[in-house]
Structure formats: structure tokens, C-alpha cells
C-alpha atoms as a printed R data frame, in Angstrom:
    type eleno elety resid chain resno       x       y       z
1   ATOM     1    CA   VAL     A     1 -29.024  96.701 217.532
2   ATOM     2    CA   LYS     A     2 -28.076  99.576 219.836
3   ATOM     3    CA   GLU     A     3 -26.885 101.692 216.928
4   ATOM     4    CA   THR     A     4 -30.270 101.450 215.192
5   ATOM     5    CA   ALA     A     5 -32.001 102.428 218.432
6   ATOM     6    CA   PHE     A     6 -29.848 105.537 218.680
7   ATOM     7    CA   LEU     A     7 -30.486 106.381 215.012
8   ATOM     8    CA   TYR     A     8 -34.278 106.353 215.453
9   ATOM     9    CA   ALA     A     9 -34.095 108.356 218.693
10  ATOM    10    CA   ILE     A    10 -31.706 111.044 217.442
11  ATOM    11    CA   SER     A    11 -33.637 111.426 214.170
12  ATOM    12    CA   SER     A    12 -36.988 112.032 215.866
13  ATOM    13    CA   ALA     A    13 -35.369 114.302 218.465
14  ATOM    14    CA   GLY     A    14 -33.693 116.339 215.741
15  ATOM    15    CA   LEU     A    15 -36.961 116.723 213.833
16  ATOM    16    CA   VAL     A    16 -39.039 117.898 216.788
17  ATOM    17    CA   HIS     A    17 -36.238 120.227 217.919
18  ATOM    18    CA   GLU     A    18 -35.876 121.866 214.498
19  ATOM    19    CA   ILE     A    19 -39.638 122.242 213.907
20  ATOM    20    CA   SER     A    20 -40.183 123.760 217.353
21  ATOM    21    CA   ARG     A    21 -37.400 126.291 216.828
22  ATOM    22    CA   ALA     A    22 -38.543 127.112 213.302
23  ATOM    23    CA   CYS     A    23 -42.028 127.956 214.624
24  ATOM    24    CA   ALA     A    24 -40.621 130.432 217.136
25  ATOM    25    CA   GLN     A    25 -38.329 132.009 214.546
26  ATOM    26    CA   GLY     A    26 -41.183 132.566 212.104
27  ATOM    27    CA   ARG     A    27 -39.772 130.277 209.417
28  ATOM    28    CA   LEU     A    28 -42.983 128.240 209.121
29  ATOM    29    CA   ASP     A    29 -46.399 129.553 208.087
30  ATOM    30    CA   ARG     A    30 -48.399 126.882 209.934
31  ATOM    31    CA   CYS     A    31 -47.198 127.775 213.442
32  ATOM    32    CA   SER     A    32 -45.774 130.570 215.567
33  ATOM    33    CA   CYS     A    33 -44.603 130.985 219.168
34  ATOM    34    CA   ASP     A    34 -45.435 128.506 221.892
35  ATOM    35    CA   GLU     A    35 -49.114 128.484 222.839
36  ATOM    36    CA   SER     A    36 -48.949 126.850 226.277
37  ATOM    37    CA   GLU     A    37 -51.825 128.054 228.421
38  ATOM    38    CA   GLN     A    38 -49.795 128.222 231.626
39  ATOM    39    CA   LEU     A    39 -47.438 130.873 230.214
40  ATOM    40    CA   GLU     A    40 -48.255 134.498 229.477
41  ATOM    41    CA   ASN     A    41 -47.497 134.189 225.781
42  ATOM    42    CA   THR     A    42 -50.071 136.863 224.906
43  ATOM    43    CA   LYS     A    43 -47.668 139.411 226.394
44  ATOM    44    CA   THR     A    44 -44.283 137.955 225.493
45  ATOM    45    CA   TRP     A    45 -44.297 139.417 221.979
46  ATOM    46    CA   LEU     A    46 -44.304 142.900 223.526
47  ATOM    47    CA   TRP     A    47 -40.949 142.216 225.189
48  ATOM    48    CA   GLY     A    48 -39.349 140.071 222.500
49  ATOM    49    CA   GLY     A    49 -39.897 136.733 224.232
50  ATOM    50    CA   CYS     A    50 -41.105 133.943 221.949
51  ATOM    51    CA   GLY     A    51 -41.297 130.384 223.208
52  ATOM    52    CA   ASP     A    52 -40.227 127.383 221.155
53  ATOM    53    CA   ASN     A    53 -43.433 125.679 220.032
54  ATOM    54    CA   ILE     A    54 -42.711 122.218 221.406
55  ATOM    55    CA   ARG     A    55 -46.399 121.273 221.239
56  ATOM    56    CA   PHE     A    56 -46.608 121.810 217.491
57  ATOM    57    CA   GLY     A    57 -43.167 120.248 216.957
58  ATOM    58    CA   SER     A    58 -44.160 117.087 218.817
59  ATOM    59    CA   LYS     A    59 -47.522 116.833 217.069
60  ATOM    60    CA   PHE     A    60 -45.934 117.279 213.640
61  ATOM    61    CA   THR     A    61 -43.173 114.741 214.347
62  ATOM    62    CA   ASN     A    62 -45.592 112.100 215.650
63  ATOM    63    CA   LYS     A    63 -47.779 112.538 212.579
64  ATOM    64    CA   PHE     A    64 -44.767 112.439 210.243
65  ATOM    65    CA   LEU     A    65 -43.455 109.228 211.824
66  ATOM    66    CA   LYS     A    66 -46.867 107.571 212.129
67  ATOM    67    CA   ARG     A    67 -46.797 103.924 211.086
68  ATOM    68    CA   ALA     A    68 -49.405 101.940 209.215
69  ATOM    69    CA   LYS     A    69 -52.063 100.054 211.154
70  ATOM    70    CA   GLY     A    70 -51.082  96.596 212.335
71  ATOM    71    CA   PHE     A    71 -47.481  97.447 213.237
72  ATOM    72    CA   GLU     A    72 -48.277  96.579 216.884
73  ATOM    73    CA   LYS     A    73 -47.926  92.895 216.005
74  ATOM    74    CA   ASP     A    74 -44.417  93.373 214.595
75  ATOM    75    CA   ILE     A    75 -41.876  93.436 217.414
76  ATOM    76    CA   ARG     A    76 -39.211  95.183 215.308
77  ATOM    77    CA   ALA     A    77 -41.652  97.924 214.292
78  ATOM    78    CA   ARG     A    78 -42.675  98.306 217.933
79  ATOM    79    CA   VAL     A    79 -39.051  98.723 218.964
80  ATOM    80    CA   ASP     A    80 -38.420 101.377 216.296
81  ATOM    81    CA   GLU     A    81 -41.598 103.200 217.314
82  ATOM    82    CA   HIS     A    82 -40.578 103.143 220.975
83  ATOM    83    CA   ASN     A    83 -37.115 104.572 220.253
84  ATOM    84    CA   SER     A    84 -38.594 107.344 218.105
85  ATOM    85    CA   ARG     A    85 -40.998 108.319 220.870
86  ATOM    86    CA   ALA     A    86 -38.182 108.178 223.424
87  ATOM    87    CA   GLY     A    87 -36.237 110.743 221.400
88  ATOM    88    CA   ILE     A    88 -39.254 113.081 221.327
89  ATOM    89    CA   LYS     A    89 -39.908 112.676 225.057
90  ATOM    90    CA   ILE     A    90 -36.309 113.464 225.964
91  ATOM    91    CA   VAL     A    91 -36.498 116.739 224.000
92  ATOM    92    CA   ARG     A    92 -39.700 117.619 225.885
93  ATOM    93    CA   GLU     A    93 -38.138 116.789 229.251
94  ATOM    94    CA   LEU     A    94 -35.224 119.145 228.566
95  ATOM    95    CA   VAL     A    95 -37.465 122.165 227.861
96  ATOM    96    CA   ASN     A    96 -36.817 125.017 230.298
97  ATOM    97    CA   LYS     A    97 -39.041 127.865 231.431
98  ATOM    98    CA   THR     A    98 -37.263 131.154 230.704
99  ATOM    99    CA   CYS     A    99 -38.467 134.371 232.332
100 ATOM   100    CA   LYS     A   100 -37.611 138.041 231.892
101 ATOM   101    CA   CYS     A   101 -38.329 140.897 234.290
102 ATOM   102    CA   HIS     A   102 -39.354 144.402 233.260
103 ATOM   103    CA   GLY     A   103 -39.754 147.514 235.372
104 ATOM   104    CA   LEU     A   104 -38.162 150.745 236.527
105 ATOM   105    CA   SER     A   105 -34.701 150.623 238.072
106 ATOM   106    CA   GLY     A   106 -34.433 146.882 237.525
107 ATOM   107    CA   SER     A   107 -37.603 146.063 239.446
108 ATOM   108    CA   CYS     A   108 -39.701 143.101 238.397
109 ATOM   109    CA   THR     A   109 -43.106 144.725 238.141
110 ATOM   110    CA   VAL     A   110 -43.817 142.741 234.979
111 ATOM   111    CA   GLU     A   111 -42.502 139.236 234.299
112 ATOM   112    CA   THR     A   112 -42.945 137.376 231.031
113 ATOM   113    CA   CYS     A   113 -42.066 133.709 230.605
114 ATOM   114    CA   TRP     A   114 -41.757 131.346 227.674
115 ATOM   115    CA   GLN     A   115 -40.671 127.803 226.838
116 ATOM   116    CA   GLN     A   116 -37.116 127.341 225.570
117 ATOM   117    CA   LEU     A   117 -35.563 124.163 224.191
118 ATOM   118    CA   ALA     A   118 -32.234 122.972 225.499
119 ATOM   119    CA   PRO     A   119 -29.360 123.166 222.980
120 ATOM   120    CA   PHE     A   120 -29.367 120.096 220.757
121 ATOM   121    CA   LYS     A   121 -25.867 119.309 221.987
122 ATOM   122    CA   GLU     A   122 -27.406 118.631 225.402
123 ATOM   123    CA   VAL     A   123 -30.088 116.430 223.806
124 ATOM   124    CA   GLY     A   124 -27.357 114.486 222.004
125 ATOM   125    CA   ARG     A   125 -25.423 114.026 225.238
126 ATOM   126    CA   VAL     A   126 -28.462 112.529 226.983
127 ATOM   127    CA   LEU     A   127 -29.233 110.252 224.024
128 ATOM   128    CA   LYS     A   128 -25.603 109.110 223.903
129 ATOM   129    CA   ASN     A   129 -25.912 108.086 227.545
130 ATOM   130    CA   LYS     A   130 -29.179 106.281 226.782
131 ATOM   131    CA   TYR     A   131 -27.460 104.506 223.864
132 ATOM   132    CA   GLU     A   132 -24.714 103.193 226.114
133 ATOM   133    CA   LYS     A   133 -27.352 101.837 228.522
134 ATOM   134    CA   SER     A   134 -29.666 100.465 225.815
135 ATOM   135    CA   VAL     A   135 -31.373  97.255 226.934
136 ATOM   136    CA   ARG     A   136 -32.305  94.164 225.004
137 ATOM   137    CA   VAL     A   137 -36.015  93.355 224.948
138 ATOM   138    CA   ILE     A   138 -38.232  90.390 224.241
139 ATOM   139    CA   GLY     A   139 -41.727  90.197 222.811
140 ATOM   140    CA   THR     A   140 -44.425  88.838 225.105
141 ATOM   141    CA   THR     A   141 -48.072  88.169 224.389
142 ATOM   142    CA   ASN     A   142 -50.497  89.779 226.795
143 ATOM   143    CA   ASP     A   143 -52.963  87.314 228.319
144 ATOM   144    CA   ALA     A   144 -55.814  89.805 227.996
145 ATOM   145    CA   THR     A   145 -55.040  90.988 224.441
146 ATOM   146    CA   THR     A   146 -53.398  88.089 222.653
147 ATOM   147    CA   ASP     A   147 -53.321  89.988 219.365
148 ATOM   148    CA   GLN     A   148 -50.777  92.559 220.579
149 ATOM   149    CA   THR     A   149 -47.091  92.021 221.335
150 ATOM   150    CA   GLN     A   150 -45.703  93.767 224.415
151 ATOM   151    CA   LEU     A   151 -42.089  94.783 224.876
152 ATOM   152    CA   MET     A   152 -40.413  93.657 228.080
153 ATOM   153    CA   LYS     A   153 -36.765  93.968 229.025
154 ATOM   154    CA   GLN     A   154 -34.989  90.900 230.266
155 ATOM   155    CA   ARG     A   155 -33.824  90.791 233.847
156 ATOM   156    CA   PRO     A   156 -30.094  90.207 234.374
157 ATOM   157    CA   HIS     A   157 -29.039  86.566 234.325
158 ATOM   158    CA   ALA     A   158 -32.341  85.382 232.856
159 ATOM   159    CA   PRO     A   159 -32.085  82.101 230.920
160 ATOM   160    CA   GLU     A   160 -31.055  82.441 227.271
161 ATOM   161    CA   THR     A   161 -34.251  80.685 226.201
162 ATOM   162    CA   GLN     A   162 -36.224  83.722 227.334
163 ATOM   163    CA   LEU     A   163 -34.703  85.784 224.512
164 ATOM   164    CA   MET     A   164 -37.190  84.150 222.154
165 ATOM   165    CA   LYS     A   165 -40.697  85.452 221.697
166 ATOM   166    CA   GLN     A   166 -42.616  84.096 224.637
167 ATOM   167    CA   ARG     A   167 -46.117  82.691 224.918
168 ATOM   168    CA   PRO     A   168 -48.325  83.069 228.005
169 ATOM   169    CA   HIS     A   169 -46.946  81.101 230.930
170 ATOM   170    CA   PRO     A   170 -49.036  78.661 232.933
171 ATOM   171    CA   PRO     A   171 -50.747  80.200 235.986
172 ATOM   172    CA   GLU     A   172 -48.165  78.771 238.333
173 ATOM   173    CA   THR     A   173 -45.313  80.618 236.548
174 ATOM   174    CA   SER     A   174 -44.872  84.325 237.230
175 ATOM   175    CA   GLN     A   175 -43.707  86.118 234.107
176 ATOM   176    CA   GLN     A   176 -42.829  89.178 236.180
177 ATOM   177    CA   ASN     A   177 -39.890  87.220 237.546
178 ATOM   178    CA   LEU     A   178 -38.481  86.924 234.030
179 ATOM   179    CA   SER     A   179 -38.947  90.426 232.595
180 ATOM   180    CA   VAL     A   180 -39.863  93.991 233.511
181 ATOM   181    CA   PRO     A   181 -41.610  96.790 231.583
182 ATOM   182    CA   VAL     A   182 -39.632  99.159 229.405
183 ATOM   183    CA   GLY     A   183 -39.190 102.779 230.530
184 ATOM   184    CA   LEU     A   184 -40.565 105.492 228.255
185 ATOM   185    CA   THR     A   185 -37.165 107.148 227.701
186 ATOM   186    CA   GLU     A   186 -35.070 103.972 227.580
187 ATOM   187    CA   LEU     A   187 -33.521 102.975 224.273
188 ATOM   188    CA   ILE     A   188 -34.136  99.338 223.437
189 ATOM   189    CA   HIS     A   189 -32.962  96.781 220.890
190 ATOM   190    CA   ILE     A   190 -33.708  93.198 219.891
191 ATOM   191    CA   ASP     A   191 -30.332  91.941 218.675
192 ATOM   192    CA   ASP     A   192 -26.918  92.521 220.192
193 ATOM   193    CA   SER     A   193 -24.504  94.720 218.245
194 ATOM   194    CA   PRO     A   194 -21.764  92.972 216.268
195 ATOM   195    CA   ASP     A   195 -18.153  93.234 217.383
196 ATOM   196    CA   PHE     A   196 -16.954  96.297 215.476
197 ATOM   197    CA   CYS     A   197 -13.389  95.707 216.675
198 ATOM   198    CA   LYS     A   198 -12.944  92.717 214.355
199 ATOM   199    CA   ALA     A   199 -13.387  92.523 210.600
200 ATOM   200    CA   SER     A   200 -16.766  91.109 209.607
201 ATOM   201    CA   ARG     A   201 -19.625  91.674 207.185
202 ATOM   202    CA   TYR     A   202 -20.698  94.621 209.338
203 ATOM   203    CA   SER     A   203 -17.375  96.331 209.891
204 ATOM   204    CA   PRO     A   204 -13.812  96.391 208.495
205 ATOM   205    CA   GLY     A   205 -12.554  96.293 212.072
206 ATOM   206    CA   THR     A   206 -10.073  98.717 213.606
207 ATOM   207    CA   TYR     A   207  -6.785  97.066 212.620
208 ATOM   208    CA   GLY     A   208  -4.492  99.717 211.135
209 ATOM   209    CA   ARG     A   209  -6.872 102.539 212.025
210 ATOM   210    CA   LEU     A   210  -5.418 105.937 212.830
211 ATOM   211    CA   CYS     A   211  -5.869 107.173 216.401
212 ATOM   212    CA   ASN     A   212  -4.704 110.021 218.636
213 ATOM   213    CA   LYS     A   213  -2.296 109.019 221.375
214 ATOM   214    CA   GLY     A   214  -3.536 109.943 224.830
215 ATOM   215    CA   GLN     A   215  -7.068 110.602 223.569
216 ATOM   216    CA   ASN     A   216  -8.813 107.683 221.882
217 ATOM   217    CA   CYS     A   217  -6.310 104.934 221.054
218 ATOM   218    CA   GLY     A   218  -7.524 102.818 223.954
219 ATOM   219    CA   SER     A   219 -11.145 102.736 222.764
220 ATOM   220    CA   ILE     A   220 -10.565 102.718 219.005
221 ATOM   221    CA   CYS     A   221  -7.977  99.963 219.202
222 ATOM   222    CA   CYS     A   222 -10.219  97.914 221.527
223 ATOM   223    CA   GLY     A   223  -7.450  97.513 224.079
224 ATOM   224    CA   ARG     A   224  -5.053  95.815 221.615
225 ATOM   225    CA   GLY     A   225  -2.547  98.665 221.706
226 ATOM   226    CA   HIS     A   226  -1.071 100.633 218.808
227 ATOM   227    CA   ASN     A   227   2.045 100.915 216.670
228 ATOM   228    CA   VAL     A   228   4.002 104.098 216.003
229 ATOM   229    CA   GLN     A   229   5.146 104.919 212.478
230 ATOM   230    CA   LYS     A   230   7.083 107.808 210.985
231 ATOM   231    CA   ARG     A   231   5.368 109.567 208.133
232 ATOM   232    CA   MET     A   232   6.867 112.144 205.799
233 ATOM   233    CA   TYR     A   233   4.672 114.860 204.379
234 ATOM   234    CA   LYS     A   234   5.140 118.024 202.374
235 ATOM   235    CA   ARG     A   235   3.822 121.455 203.272
236 ATOM   236    CA   PRO     A   236   4.233 125.000 201.952
237 ATOM   237    CA   CYS     A   237   6.828 127.043 203.816
238 ATOM   238    CA   LYS     A   238   8.959 130.192 203.582
239 ATOM   239    CA   CYS     A   239   6.215 131.965 201.679
240 ATOM   240    CA   GLU     A   240   6.593 135.505 200.334
241 ATOM   241    CA   VAL     A   241   4.199 137.882 198.655
242 ATOM   242    CA   ILE     A   242   5.074 138.862 195.102
243 ATOM   243    CA   TRP     A   243   3.761 142.321 194.272
244 ATOM   244    CA   CYS     A   244   1.044 142.726 193.536
245 ATOM   245    CA   CYS     A   245  -1.113 139.719 193.816
246 ATOM   246    CA   SER     A   246   0.634 136.376 194.106
247 ATOM   247    CA   LEU     A   247   2.138 134.201 196.822
248 ATOM   248    CA   LYS     A   248   5.329 132.228 196.266
249 ATOM   249    CA   CYS     A   249   6.187 129.360 198.638
250 ATOM   250    CA   LYS     A   250   8.844 126.703 198.933
251 ATOM   251    CA   GLU     A   251   8.056 123.098 199.690
252 ATOM   252    CA   CYS     A   252   9.315 121.693 202.970
253 ATOM   253    CA   VAL     A   253   9.403 118.033 203.988
254 ATOM   254    CA   GLU     A   254   8.581 117.273 207.600
255 ATOM   255    CA   GLU     A   255   8.309 114.145 209.707
256 ATOM   256    CA   GLU     A   256   5.543 113.234 212.140
257 ATOM   257    CA   ASP     A   257   4.541 110.297 214.311
258 ATOM   258    CA   VAL     A   258   1.307 108.498 213.493
259 ATOM   259    CA   TYR     A   259  -0.402 105.926 215.687
260 ATOM   260    CA   LEU     A   260  -2.061 102.894 214.130
261 ATOM   261    CA   CYS     A   261  -4.084 100.218 215.904
262 ATOM   262    CA   LYS     A   262  -2.537  96.761 216.204
């Protein structure tokens, strides 16, 4: 489902992001600052610039998430692997080159540059967008390598029968008309997500759920609207300090409106 795709992507992205930062901050013994050849990292330490070691972070994460041999034949394992790699690739794509000038009177006689990861909040925003656009895929058998399942996304309005694992089509049938390759940073899933708005084995639904009027009631309540209830609650009030070291308060009863999904 889409939620599982997001889970695999955000987990791998979080791991590579944290490892890369930890290397630059000196919190790991096995790595240090970024070692990219195109940057003058041999000089950056003199000026306090230390690049996030995205190369080591990616290598470590790929090794940590490495699957056992033979997973290529399992479509679900292939989907999970793809989403994990998509999370890593998105972190790499958001790396920025940061430079700092040094010289007399603000001149830039010496410039040092290093790699810097984007804040993880930005990574999460991109992955959230990818989650919302996650596509359903099918498993197809390559004519040349029949022992390996390929992932292809279904074109819009393709027949429902194509959602099943397909076998090679006869020469007169073009499979490209039925499906297209999956992008490297796309999140993909096999099964559609359940309806979380209604009570089921997967979710208690949103009936009676608390929401904030004007902010999220429309989405949380799935367009069904909401009811308004009065709720009484107690809170400390009219407090005074008793010398030397105590606080004495009265108990006040107040009323507030709460909004519950229909």
C-alpha cells in the first residue's frame, strides 16, 4: 500500500541522512568529512568547513538494507527495495554545494566548498509529495531474462486484468501500450490502500474523532462534516505564592467547544 511505500522510503532516507551528518560531526570513528574529489576538502578543515559525507552514508545504508539473494523474483521484495532506494536517491538529490570566501576586506581570494545535506524537514516534504503521487505497479516477466520480475506502472485506464502478474505477450501485442517503466524516485505500491475513513480491520475509522475547526476537519472527517459539543474541564486558576516555597491555586471550571467527526 502507499503507506508502506512511504515507510520504507522515509526510513532509508532518515538513515542515510543521520549517518552522513554523524560523519561530518565526528560522532563516528569509521568516517569523517565528505571526501568528494571535486571539492577542495583538503583545505576546508582550515576554515571550519566540513561536508556531510553522503557517499559513506549511502554506502552504509545500502549495505545495511541489502536483501538476500533471490529477492528479485519476489515482486513485493522488489517494491520494498525500490522504495528504499528512492528514499536514498532523494536525499542525494537535495544535497547542496556550500561555499565560503576568505580574504582581506571581504575579498574572495580563497574559496572553500563542501557538500551539505538539506534539512530533513525538506526531505520529508518531498517524500510526502511522492507518497501522495505513489503509483500502483504490476510484475512483468522480461522476454530476455525470464527468471527476473520487472516492475512496470500501469497506464491510466488500463484493463483491470492487467493488474495481475503478466506473462510475455505474443509478438503482435505491444506490452509498452499497457505499462511504462517506473521512475527511480517514484514511490510505488502493489495493493491499493484501504479506506481509512470507515471502520475496518485496518482502521477504526474517523467517526467521533476530534478535529480542529478551520484546519483539518474537512480531511479528517472525510467530507462528512462534524458535530459541535460543549465540554467542561477544570484548570488551576487564581494562584498565589505562599512564602517561601509553595504555590496555592483554586480550581476553575471552564467550557469549551470541541469538534467531532460525524
